[in-house]
Every structure is written in C-alpha cells, then in structure tokens.
Amino acid sequence: MQQLTEYEFPDINGHFGKYGGKYVPETLITPLRELEEIYLSLRNDEEFTNELLKLNKEYSGRPTPLTFADSLTDYYGKGKIYLKREDLCHTGAHKINNALGQILLAKKLGKKRIIAETGAGQHGVATATVCAKFGMKCFIYMGEIDIARQSLNVFRMKLLGAEVIPVKSGSRTLKDATNEAIRDWVTNISDTHYIIGSVVGPHPYPMMVRDFQSVIGKETKQQILEAEKRHPDYIVACVGGGSNAIGIFYPFINSGVKLIGVEAAGYGLDTDKHCATLTLGREGIFQGMKTYLLQNRDGQVSEVHSISAGLDYPGVGPEHSFLKDEVKADYYSVTDDEAIKATQLLSRTEGIIPALESAHAIAYLEYLMPKTKKEDILVVNVSGRGDKDLDTIKNKLGYSLE
Amino acid sequence: MKSISKYIEEKNNIGEKVFSVFLTAGFPNKNNFTQLALKVLDAGADMLEIGFPFSDPLADGTIIQYSSQTALNNGINLKTTFSYLKEIRRETGKPIILMGYANPVLNYGVKRFADDAISYGANGVIIPDIPIEEYDNFYNNSFNGLDTILLITPTTSNDRIKIIDDKSKGFIYCVSVSGTTGVQYQDKSRSIDFIKRARNAVKKNKTLVGFGISSAEDAIQFSPHCDGVIVGSAIIKSLMNDDSNFKNTMSLVSKIKNVL
Ligand SMILES: Cc1ncc(COP(=O)(O)O)c(C=O)c1O
C-alpha cells in the first residue's frame, strides 16, 4: 500500500515535466534561491519538523477528523463517503497548514514583514493569524471585488492586526492581488517574505506549499487505513490554485487511487464566465510558472468567474498540469448552481456547511456516485467551512430557504 | 543594419552615451504611433524599445501597467506591433528592440516570433520573465540573428553577472534599483554603487541603465558609470498628458540626450 512507483517531482530546477519553473524578473531570483536553500535544509530537520508538528497539533488542532458521512452515503445509496475535515482547522480552512510552515521559514530567513494575496480571504486570515502569533507585520493584497464578497474575512484580518490593501487593477480578483503582491515583493525583498497561498507561482513555492499541505493526505492515509484497512478508491477535492487538492492527493499519487480534481465551471463551460483552467485552458507562462492557463488567442490572460472567490483564478498549480497530462489525476468541473445545491445538501444531510470552494468537490458526487459500487470508498476533502460565504449563498438563494 | 553592440560602441567612441527610449506599442494612440516613434528618434533617441502589451505585467509599475492596458484596449497585439516595426524600420537605421512578457511570445510561437521580428527589422528582444534558468528551454536556439538582452539587478551576485554576461547579446540591461519600472529612488548612491559594481563585473557586453531614470539630472549622475541609459515610465507619463504633437515629450527626449 505504498506508492507503487517513485514519484519525484519537481526536478532540481522546479520543473514538473515541462511545467513549473521560475519565470520571474531577475530581482526575484536571489530571494527565491535563498528560500529554496533554507527550505531544503529544513524540510528534513528534526527541530523544524517537530516545531511545525507541535503548532499543527496544539495551535491548529490537527489531526483533523476523517468523518464517515453516513447520511450522505445513504442519500446516494452507493459507495461509502468519508469527509476529510479541513473545515475544522483553526481559522476554518486548510490554508493555515501552509501559513504555519511558511511563517517558520520567514522567521529563519530573518524577515520581519509578511505579504500575501488572498481571494476568499481564507489565506489572508490564515496569514494574518500566524503573523499575529509570531509578531510580524502583515499586509494582505485583496481584489476589490473579493473585498466586497468576503467582507467578513476582511474584518477578521483587520481584527488580527493585518492591513488589507485593496487591489484595483485588472479584474480586481485573486490574480490581480497576486500580481500586486509580487510587485511588492520585488520592491521590498530585503525585509519581506511573501507567503503565497497556493501551489502556484515560481519554484520553490509549488513544491513547498504542497509539502506543507500534504499533511492532509498523510493523515487521511492513516485514518482510512484505521477505519477501512485499505486505501480509498476515489479522492475528490476542489481545485483553485490546487493546494488542498495536491495536499490530499500527494501521498496517494501512483498508488492506484483515482484522484479527482474539481474546478469551477461558473455559469457553464459554454460561457466565458468560468475558471475551468485544466478543462479548457492551454499551456501558458503566468505569475512565475509554466502551466495551464485560461487565455485568449494573443496570450492575454482571461477574465474568469466563479461564485467562489477562492477558485476564481485563471491559472492552476503546475503540478496539476503535469498530473493531468500524465493522467495521474483527472479533472472535471461543476457550475455555480451545482455548488450551491451541494452546499445545501451537505448542510442538511451531515450538518456541515462547507465553503463554496469545497462545495464544488461535493457537487461532483452527483456525477461520480452513480458510477460507484457499494463497496467503493471515497474521500472528499472539505477544504473549509462556509461561514465566510453566507452572504453570497443568501443572495444567491434570494433569502427563500424553503 | 548594424548590430546593437556595434552601434553602441560607435556612439561611445565619439564620446556619447546612448539613449534608449521605451514606448508601448499603440500608446497613447493607435493611429499615429509610427509618427510618434519617428519623432522620438528625431528628437535624439539613439534606440527604441517597443513594448508589446500583456495583461499581467508583473515587472511593471502603475504607469506602464496603464500604457499596456490602454494598448490592449486599442487592440494591440504582436501582429500590430510588427506592422509598426515594419513602418518605423523603413525610416531609420537605429537599433529597435522589442520588449514584453513571455506568454504572448509563447502563444505566437517562439520561433515564428523570432523569424517575424527579424524580417520586420528588429535587432533584439527583452523578455523580463525569462531569466537564465529558463533561457535555454524558452529560446531553444531559435533566436539566431535576434539579440536576447538579459537583465541584472542589485540582487544579482557577481558570479551570476558573469553567467548572464556570457548569455546576453546586444547589451546588458542594468536595473538600477530593485522594484518595478518607474520606481522612485530611495537612495540613489546605492544604485550608483551597484552600477559601478555591475560595470566591473560585466566583461563582454555594454551596460545600459534603466528602471527609475526619469530626468536629465538622473542621466547625468548615471552616465559616467555606464554606456547608456534607458527611459520608459517618465516618457510614458509625459505622453499621458501631452498635446497632439507630443511637444513636452520631445523636449524631455532632447534634454536627456543633450547631457549624454
Ligand atoms: C476553503 C477553500 N478551499 C479551497 C480554496 C482554493 O484554493 P486551493 O485550490 O489552493 O486549495 C480556497 C481558497 O481560498 C479556500 O478558501
């Protein structure tokens, strides 16, 4: 039940096959190399890993449970559905796993000022949280549109002592917040560490964030072996940048488990209002990486849409592009409406209100469950809780909760 | 057509530093961009850098972000950029360099881009998000005949400058301060120290200084330590509020050239 064949990516240059890499202005090469060196020297260092383990346990509340969803299982009457409960992490989403790892690195690097981008605000909240805990100055870039639709999280960040900087450029969402954060970093590299929020950007970020998030998959492996004495048949996770997905996939790559990533189809794949990057994008170079990208004929990055701010991104982590091309994972998409329905379903069957991002993973069960057999075992990653989305859901449902 | 390095050398040999001006293709107007470019050359620019726009220009500050967005709104793409290039080349023998991000080039086809750029009369290309780490993969030897100009910054070590110097063709673009284009100097003497260090470490190429140079005063301070200067954001900013003959911009161009 180990990984069947070796999977050692990225290579030393940060490439996952032809994807990944370091497509950045020269100014960033030196700080990226410093980050890589310190990370590689610490990733197997006992003191460092113990410190992170302790924080994960005593501060964040790990391990998160693996919950057998008996009512949801009954509802479909097919395979057994388990939920990996990242919604129960401190701050309410998996984003804290990465933020804790990176704040420790920032401390080792002697950086005093932390910047981050955020879409749904979960990564912003996680970063503001670890900055409060570690006494660092914190600046969060957030698109104006996202500030409006995730106002509760904006308030949380401020309460935690962070400064939230509204981004007015481009589509005023996650991609533009990321551009601004990178520009800030280029300008303030000497005292600043950039805590990127997903498995995106230049090497070593996609590798490093994956490693910090793979705690999800490691726990899942142990928990499912305890509960069922075997690996699951399917693992399902939503994909924005792809960090919760790669976090739960990683320990299962090449082990025969079907890995399924679910992207946001927004208003539908036949409209231009979606962000199904792996489904409809093609190879591009964007924000420091080569990866699948939603773009027009001229290579201009598309304006994308999802009801879920955390998935509203035209790129995707380069490792997912690689896993897709190598057919080591499969990627599908569900619409805004399907995600809203799934939110209601999980709330009523299991008493768990998922984040709209996570609801995309749940929604895919409509397609997957009919194909499963009773003896099949599924794990769905509930990457976060839905409190932040209540306004959006309320508006979408027109207050008419019949 | 002379090579870029030869052109710079000849200018330097007669006691002049070169002055390179950055313009965004199709900015501020789509219709008279070629005339604007030719006026800039007449007013004293020795070289032109023509920026082709990208939706997510992460090495650029607000001014060039604005000109890129305007260009995109004006419908500028690589094809229209090449048609400007062709028109400008017809009227001048001075070096012309294309500058922009990797993704539009990747989309156009890297080899096709190089072939077209050469046939329409470009001498070189600057792609700031292709550092030496990705150089071989990206250019894949398809840029023969088109100089690939690489950048160094205050964070670039001397050892690394040597490697970049080896690969760069045309000249080396010295970014005088860590930041995006149009960045303000916090401490100009540190920038000058870096330019001195850079010039010492660069053996093969000529060095041109850019990012942050906005006036004749800046040009006077940097020019003793380099082979030329590049001005972008200050020109674009001037174009944002200029009259239809670009009078203020042309006087800025002549003023800077006069001190070099
Ligand atoms: C709860 C939750 N799930 C998923 C995501 C999407 O990010 P990723 O694909 O990196 O997991 C976000 C992003 O904000 C999120 O808040």
mmCIF file of N, CA and C in Angstrom, chain B residues 17-109:
data_model
loop_
_atom_site.group_PDB
_atom_site.id
_atom_site.type_symbol
_atom_site.label_atom_id
_atom_site.label_comp_id
_atom_site.label_asym_id
_atom_site.label_seq_id
_atom_site.Cartn_x
_atom_site.Cartn_y
_atom_site.Cartn_z
ATOM 1 N N LYS B 17 27.143 58.789 -24.804
ATOM 2 C CA LYS B 17 26.450 57.642 -24.238
ATOM 3 C C LYS B 17 25.147 57.480 -25.006
ATOM 4 N N VAL B 18 24.683 56.228 -25.155
ATOM 5 C CA VAL B 18 23.449 56.063 -25.927
ATOM 6 C C VAL B 18 22.216 56.291 -25.065
ATOM 7 N N PHE B 19 21.170 56.704 -25.730
ATOM 8 C CA PHE B 19 19.899 56.979 -25.069
ATOM 9 C C PHE B 19 18.825 56.128 -25.737
ATOM 10 N N SER B 20 18.269 55.218 -24.939
ATOM 11 C CA SER B 20 17.227 54.339 -25.456
ATOM 12 C C SER B 20 15.883 54.722 -24.839
ATOM 13 N N VAL B 21 14.881 54.855 -25.684
ATOM 14 C CA VAL B 21 13.553 55.259 -25.199
ATOM 15 C C VAL B 21 12.575 54.095 -25.347
ATOM 16 N N PHE B 22 11.826 53.853 -24.273
ATOM 17 C CA PHE B 22 10.801 52.810 -24.290
ATOM 18 C C PHE B 22 9.440 53.413 -24.617
ATOM 19 N N LEU B 23 8.771 52.825 -25.576
ATOM 20 C CA LEU B 23 7.386 53.207 -25.881
ATOM 21 C C LEU B 23 6.532 51.944 -25.858
ATOM 22 N N THR B 24 5.284 52.086 -25.439
ATOM 23 C CA THR B 24 4.361 50.957 -25.540
ATOM 24 C C THR B 24 3.671 51.031 -26.895
ATOM 25 N N ALA B 25 3.692 49.947 -27.640
ATOM 26 C CA ALA B 25 3.082 49.933 -28.979
ATOM 27 C C ALA B 25 1.632 50.396 -28.904
ATOM 28 N N GLY B 26 1.273 51.344 -29.776
ATOM 29 C CA GLY B 26 -0.118 51.791 -29.831
ATOM 30 C C GLY B 26 -0.528 52.719 -28.707
ATOM 31 N N PHE B 27 0.444 53.217 -27.946
ATOM 32 C CA PHE B 27 0.152 54.149 -26.862
ATOM 33 C C PHE B 27 0.806 55.496 -27.140
ATOM 34 N N PRO B 28 0.172 56.633 -26.923
ATOM 35 C CA PRO B 28 -1.199 56.737 -26.418
ATOM 36 C C PRO B 28 -2.263 56.478 -27.481
ATOM 37 N N ASN B 29 -1.866 56.571 -28.767
ATOM 38 C CA ASN B 29 -2.857 56.350 -29.823
ATOM 39 C C ASN B 29 -2.422 55.239 -30.755
ATOM 40 N N LYS B 30 -3.413 54.596 -31.291
ATOM 41 C CA LYS B 30 -3.157 53.524 -32.227
ATOM 42 C C LYS B 30 -2.749 54.099 -33.592
ATOM 43 N N ASN B 31 -3.388 55.233 -33.960
ATOM 44 C CA ASN B 31 -3.260 55.704 -35.342
ATOM 45 C C ASN B 31 -1.946 56.392 -35.683
ATOM 46 N N ASN B 32 -1.368 57.130 -34.708
ATOM 47 C CA ASN B 32 -0.125 57.827 -35.066
ATOM 48 C C ASN B 32 1.081 57.330 -34.288
ATOM 49 N N PHE B 33 1.064 56.068 -33.895
ATOM 50 C CA PHE B 33 2.191 55.554 -33.118
ATOM 51 C C PHE B 33 3.504 55.595 -33.906
ATOM 52 N N THR B 34 3.438 55.243 -35.188
ATOM 53 C CA THR B 34 4.659 55.249 -36.005
ATOM 54 C C THR B 34 5.263 56.659 -36.052
ATOM 55 N N GLN B 35 4.407 57.671 -36.251
ATOM 56 C CA GLN B 35 4.889 59.065 -36.268
ATOM 57 C C GLN B 35 5.518 59.433 -34.930
ATOM 58 N N LEU B 36 4.876 59.010 -33.841
ATOM 59 C CA LEU B 36 5.431 59.279 -32.505
ATOM 60 C C LEU B 36 6.834 58.683 -32.386
ATOM 61 N N ALA B 37 6.963 57.430 -32.787
ATOM 62 C CA ALA B 37 8.259 56.759 -32.665
ATOM 63 C C ALA B 37 9.324 57.491 -33.481
ATOM 64 N N LEU B 38 8.964 57.900 -34.682
ATOM 65 C CA LEU B 38 9.944 58.589 -35.534
ATOM 66 C C LEU B 38 10.317 59.958 -34.965
ATOM 67 N N LYS B 39 9.344 60.637 -34.367
ATOM 68 C CA LYS B 39 9.628 61.921 -33.707
ATOM 69 C C LYS B 39 10.610 61.726 -32.551
ATOM 70 N N VAL B 40 10.396 60.657 -31.775
ATOM 71 C CA VAL B 40 11.285 60.374 -30.637
ATOM 72 C C VAL B 40 12.721 60.167 -31.131
ATOM 73 N N LEU B 41 12.852 59.450 -32.248
ATOM 74 C CA LEU B 41 14.190 59.228 -32.809
ATOM 75 C C LEU B 41 14.788 60.548 -33.307
ATOM 76 N N ASP B 42 13.951 61.367 -33.948
ATOM 77 C CA ASP B 42 14.406 62.687 -34.416
ATOM 78 C C ASP B 42 14.840 63.591 -33.272
ATOM 79 N N ALA B 43 14.113 63.489 -32.157
ATOM 80 C CA ALA B 43 14.392 64.370 -31.013
ATOM 81 C C ALA B 43 15.674 63.978 -30.285
ATOM 82 N N GLY B 44 16.249 62.814 -30.650
ATOM 83 C CA GLY B 44 17.544 62.488 -30.047
ATOM 84 C C GLY B 44 17.709 61.080 -29.529
ATOM 85 N N ALA B 45 16.648 60.285 -29.535
ATOM 86 C CA ALA B 45 16.814 58.908 -29.066
ATOM 87 C C ALA B 45 17.716 58.151 -30.030
ATOM 88 N N ASP B 46 18.636 57.358 -29.467
ATOM 89 C CA ASP B 46 19.535 56.559 -30.302
ATOM 90 C C ASP B 46 18.950 55.190 -30.605
ATOM 91 N N MET B 47 18.092 54.731 -29.715
ATOM 92 C CA MET B 47 17.494 53.405 -29.885
ATOM 93 C C MET B 47 16.050 53.458 -29.405
ATOM 94 N N LEU B 48 15.273 52.512 -29.896
ATOM 95 C CA LEU B 48 13.874 52.414 -29.458
ATOM 96 C C LEU B 48 13.637 51.049 -28.849
ATOM 97 N N GLU B 49 12.883 51.039 -27.751
ATOM 98 C CA GLU B 49 12.361 49.780 -27.233
ATOM 99 C C GLU B 49 10.859 49.849 -27.396
ATOM 100 N N ILE B 50 10.306 48.924 -28.125
ATOM 101 C CA ILE B 50 8.858 48.927 -28.327
ATOM 102 C C ILE B 50 8.241 47.812 -27.499
ATOM 103 N N GLY B 51 7.403 48.221 -26.551
ATOM 104 C CA GLY B 51 6.765 47.243 -25.676
ATOM 105 C C GLY B 51 5.511 46.676 -26.300
ATOM 106 N N PHE B 52 5.404 45.354 -26.352
ATOM 107 C CA PHE B 52 4.138 44.740 -26.771
ATOM 108 C C PHE B 52 3.389 44.356 -25.494
ATOM 109 N N PRO B 53 2.091 44.649 -25.429
ATOM 110 C CA PRO B 53 1.384 44.588 -24.151
ATOM 111 C C PRO B 53 1.046 43.178 -23.672
ATOM 112 N N PHE B 54 0.945 43.063 -22.355
ATOM 113 C CA PHE B 54 0.497 41.830 -21.702
ATOM 114 C C PHE B 54 -0.467 42.215 -20.584
ATOM 115 N N SER B 55 -1.459 41.360 -20.372
ATOM 116 C CA SER B 55 -2.493 41.668 -19.386
ATOM 117 C C SER B 55 -1.973 41.695 -17.954
ATOM 118 N N ASP B 56 -0.886 40.990 -17.670
ATOM 119 C CA ASP B 56 -0.406 40.851 -16.300
ATOM 120 C C ASP B 56 1.087 41.160 -16.190
ATOM 121 N N PRO B 57 1.447 42.434 -16.415
ATOM 122 C CA PRO B 57 2.866 42.797 -16.478
ATOM 123 C C PRO B 57 3.490 42.941 -15.092
ATOM 124 N N LEU B 58 4.019 41.833 -14.538
ATOM 125 C CA LEU B 58 4.364 41.920 -13.123
ATOM 126 C C LEU B 58 5.691 42.584 -12.806
ATOM 127 N N ALA B 59 6.484 42.918 -13.831
ATOM 128 C CA ALA B 59 7.698 43.698 -13.550
ATOM 129 C C ALA B 59 7.438 45.199 -13.697
ATOM 130 N N ASP B 60 6.192 45.569 -13.987
ATOM 131 C CA ASP B 60 5.915 46.976 -14.269
ATOM 132 C C ASP B 60 5.139 47.686 -13.174
ATOM 133 N N GLY B 61 5.485 48.959 -13.015
ATOM 134 C CA GLY B 61 4.766 49.827 -12.093
ATOM 135 C C GLY B 61 3.497 50.359 -12.725
ATOM 136 N N THR B 62 2.806 51.253 -12.018
ATOM 137 C CA THR B 62 1.468 51.676 -12.438
ATOM 138 C C THR B 62 1.451 52.355 -13.812
ATOM 139 N N ILE B 63 2.521 53.100 -14.142
ATOM 140 C CA ILE B 63 2.493 53.855 -15.398
ATOM 141 C C ILE B 63 2.511 52.922 -16.609
ATOM 142 N N ILE B 64 3.428 51.962 -16.606
ATOM 143 C CA ILE B 64 3.491 51.054 -17.761
ATOM 144 C C ILE B 64 2.337 50.039 -17.718
ATOM 145 N N GLN B 65 1.835 49.732 -16.523
ATOM 146 C CA GLN B 65 0.593 48.937 -16.474
ATOM 147 C C GLN B 65 -0.519 49.667 -17.212
ATOM 148 N N TYR B 66 -0.564 50.978 -16.993
ATOM 149 C CA TYR B 66 -1.608 51.791 -17.635
ATOM 150 C C TYR B 66 -1.433 51.808 -19.153
ATOM 151 N N SER B 67 -0.195 52.025 -19.617
ATOM 152 C CA SER B 67 0.005 52.084 -21.070
ATOM 153 C C SER B 67 -0.265 50.724 -21.716
ATOM 154 N N SER B 68 0.080 49.640 -21.014
ATOM 155 C CA SER B 68 -0.183 48.296 -21.562
ATOM 156 C C SER B 68 -1.674 48.052 -21.679
ATOM 157 N N GLN B 69 -2.401 48.445 -20.618
ATOM 158 C CA GLN B 69 -3.845 48.236 -20.640
ATOM 159 C C GLN B 69 -4.489 49.065 -21.755
ATOM 160 N N THR B 70 -4.012 50.313 -21.917
ATOM 161 C CA THR B 70 -4.539 51.159 -22.991
ATOM 162 C C THR B 70 -4.255 50.516 -24.349
ATOM 163 N N ALA B 71 -3.043 50.014 -24.509
ATOM 164 C CA ALA B 71 -2.685 49.365 -25.768
ATOM 165 C C ALA B 71 -3.605 48.168 -26.037
ATOM 166 N N LEU B 72 -3.848 47.372 -24.987
ATOM 167 C CA LEU B 72 -4.744 46.219 -25.168
ATOM 168 C C LEU B 72 -6.141 46.692 -25.557
ATOM 169 N N ASN B 73 -6.596 47.756 -24.888
ATOM 170 C CA ASN B 73 -7.909 48.310 -25.240
ATOM 171 C C ASN B 73 -7.923 48.829 -26.676
ATOM 172 N N ASN B 74 -6.754 49.305 -27.139
ATOM 173 C CA ASN B 74 -6.642 49.773 -28.523
ATOM 174 C C ASN B 74 -6.479 48.624 -29.525
ATOM 175 N N GLY B 75 -6.525 47.402 -29.019
ATOM 176 C CA GLY B 75 -6.461 46.245 -29.919
ATOM 177 C C GLY B 75 -5.054 45.848 -30.354
ATOM 178 N N ILE B 76 -4.053 46.290 -29.599
ATOM 179 C CA ILE B 76 -2.672 45.975 -29.988
ATOM 180 C C ILE B 76 -2.322 44.535 -29.624
ATOM 181 N N ASN B 77 -1.736 43.833 -30.578
ATOM 182 C CA ASN B 77 -1.179 42.516 -30.291
ATOM 183 C C ASN B 77 0.163 42.415 -31.018
ATOM 184 N N LEU B 78 0.726 41.225 -31.108
ATOM 185 C CA LEU B 78 2.045 41.121 -31.752
ATOM 186 C C LEU B 78 1.977 41.473 -33.226
ATOM 187 N N LYS B 79 0.872 41.130 -33.855
ATOM 188 C CA LYS B 79 0.740 41.424 -35.271
ATOM 189 C C LYS B 79 0.772 42.933 -35.542
ATOM 190 N N THR B 80 -0.006 43.675 -34.758
ATOM 191 C CA THR B 80 0.007 45.137 -34.953
ATOM 192 C C THR B 80 1.363 45.718 -34.555
ATOM 193 N N THR B 81 1.985 45.147 -33.531
ATOM 194 C CA THR B 81 3.318 45.618 -33.130
ATOM 195 C C THR B 81 4.301 45.445 -34.279
ATOM 196 N N PHE B 82 4.229 44.281 -34.937
ATOM 197 C CA PHE B 82 5.125 44.037 -36.076
ATOM 198 C C PHE B 82 4.853 45.013 -37.225
ATOM 199 N N SER B 83 3.592 45.405 -37.393
ATOM 200 C CA SER B 83 3.339 46.327 -38.501
ATOM 201 C C SER B 83 3.907 47.718 -38.195
ATOM 202 N N TYR B 84 3.854 48.142 -36.914
ATOM 203 C CA TYR B 84 4.556 49.389 -36.545
ATOM 204 C C TYR B 84 6.051 49.250 -36.805
ATOM 205 N N LEU B 85 6.592 48.126 -36.368
ATOM 206 C CA LEU B 85 8.030 47.882 -36.520
ATOM 207 C C LEU B 85 8.460 48.039 -37.977
ATOM 208 N N LYS B 86 7.677 47.448 -38.839
ATOM 209 C CA LYS B 86 7.993 47.484 -40.265
ATOM 210 C C LYS B 86 8.008 48.928 -40.783
ATOM 211 N N GLU B 87 6.989 49.711 -40.360
ATOM 212 C CA GLU B 87 6.903 51.110 -40.802
ATOM 213 C C GLU B 87 8.054 51.949 -40.261
ATOM 214 N N ILE B 88 8.390 51.720 -38.996
ATOM 215 C CA ILE B 88 9.467 52.505 -38.370
ATOM 216 C C ILE B 88 10.812 52.137 -39.004
ATOM 217 N N ARG B 89 10.995 50.836 -39.228
ATOM 218 C CA ARG B 89 12.261 50.368 -39.797
ATOM 219 C C ARG B 89 12.529 50.975 -41.172
ATOM 220 N N ARG B 90 11.456 51.201 -41.913
ATOM 221 C CA ARG B 90 11.596 51.787 -43.244
ATOM 222 C C ARG B 90 12.281 53.156 -43.189
ATOM 223 N N GLU B 91 12.106 53.856 -42.044
ATOM 224 C CA GLU B 91 12.580 55.244 -41.943
ATOM 225 C C GLU B 91 13.850 55.410 -41.123
ATOM 226 N N THR B 92 14.347 54.354 -40.474
ATOM 227 C CA THR B 92 15.513 54.542 -39.598
ATOM 228 C C THR B 92 16.455 53.346 -39.626
ATOM 229 N N GLY B 93 17.735 53.637 -39.390
ATOM 230 C CA GLY B 93 18.722 52.563 -39.282
ATOM 231 C C GLY B 93 19.114 52.306 -37.836
ATOM 232 N N LYS B 94 18.512 53.043 -36.899
ATOM 233 C CA LYS B 94 18.868 52.883 -35.476
ATOM 234 C C LYS B 94 18.330 51.557 -34.921
ATOM 235 N N PRO B 95 18.972 51.058 -33.862
ATOM 236 C CA PRO B 95 18.507 49.780 -33.302
ATOM 237 C C PRO B 95 17.073 49.852 -32.766
ATOM 238 N N ILE B 96 16.315 48.812 -33.010
ATOM 239 C CA ILE B 96 14.965 48.691 -32.451
ATOM 240 C C ILE B 96 14.868 47.354 -31.710
ATOM 241 N N ILE B 97 14.356 47.451 -30.493
ATOM 242 C CA ILE B 97 14.273 46.278 -29.622
ATOM 243 C C ILE B 97 12.818 46.066 -29.233
ATOM 244 N N LEU B 98 12.382 44.828 -29.247
ATOM 245 C CA LEU B 98 11.026 44.521 -28.787
ATOM 246 C C LEU B 98 11.100 44.094 -27.328
ATOM 247 N N MET B 99 10.129 44.555 -26.558
ATOM 248 C CA MET B 99 10.153 44.214 -25.143
ATOM 249 C C MET B 99 8.763 43.796 -24.685
ATOM 250 N N GLY B 100 8.698 42.681 -23.975
ATOM 251 C CA GLY B 100 7.400 42.238 -23.480
ATOM 252 C C GLY B 100 7.543 40.911 -22.752
ATOM 253 N N TYR B 101 6.416 40.400 -22.288
ATOM 254 C CA TYR B 101 6.427 39.203 -21.452
ATOM 255 C C TYR B 101 6.367 37.931 -22.287
ATOM 256 N N ALA B 102 6.712 36.831 -21.640
ATOM 257 C CA ALA B 102 6.884 35.561 -22.334
ATOM 258 C C ALA B 102 5.589 35.006 -22.930
ATOM 259 N N ASN B 103 4.460 35.196 -22.250
ATOM 260 C CA ASN B 103 3.271 34.466 -22.688
ATOM 261 C C ASN B 103 2.769 34.819 -24.094
ATOM 262 N N PRO B 104 2.705 36.113 -24.449
ATOM 263 C CA PRO B 104 2.306 36.410 -25.835
ATOM 264 C C PRO B 104 3.271 35.793 -26.855
ATOM 265 N N VAL B 105 4.543 35.740 -26.525
ATOM 266 C CA VAL B 105 5.538 35.163 -27.437
ATOM 267 C C VAL B 105 5.337 33.651 -27.555
ATOM 268 N N LEU B 106 5.109 33.006 -26.411
ATOM 269 C CA LEU B 106 4.862 31.566 -26.395
ATOM 270 C C LEU B 106 3.657 31.219 -27.267
ATOM 271 N N ASN B 107 2.618 32.071 -27.150
ATOM 272 C CA ASN B 107 1.404 31.872 -27.924
ATOM 273 C C ASN B 107 1.594 32.044 -29.410
ATOM 274 N N TYR B 108 2.385 33.046 -29.756
ATOM 275 C CA TYR B 108 2.639 33.363 -31.159
ATOM 276 C C TYR B 108 3.496 32.268 -31.781
ATOM 277 N N GLY B 109 4.246 31.587 -30.923
ATOM 278 C CA GLY B 109 5.238 30.615 -31.380
ATOM 279 C C GLY B 109 6.600 31.285 -31.278
#
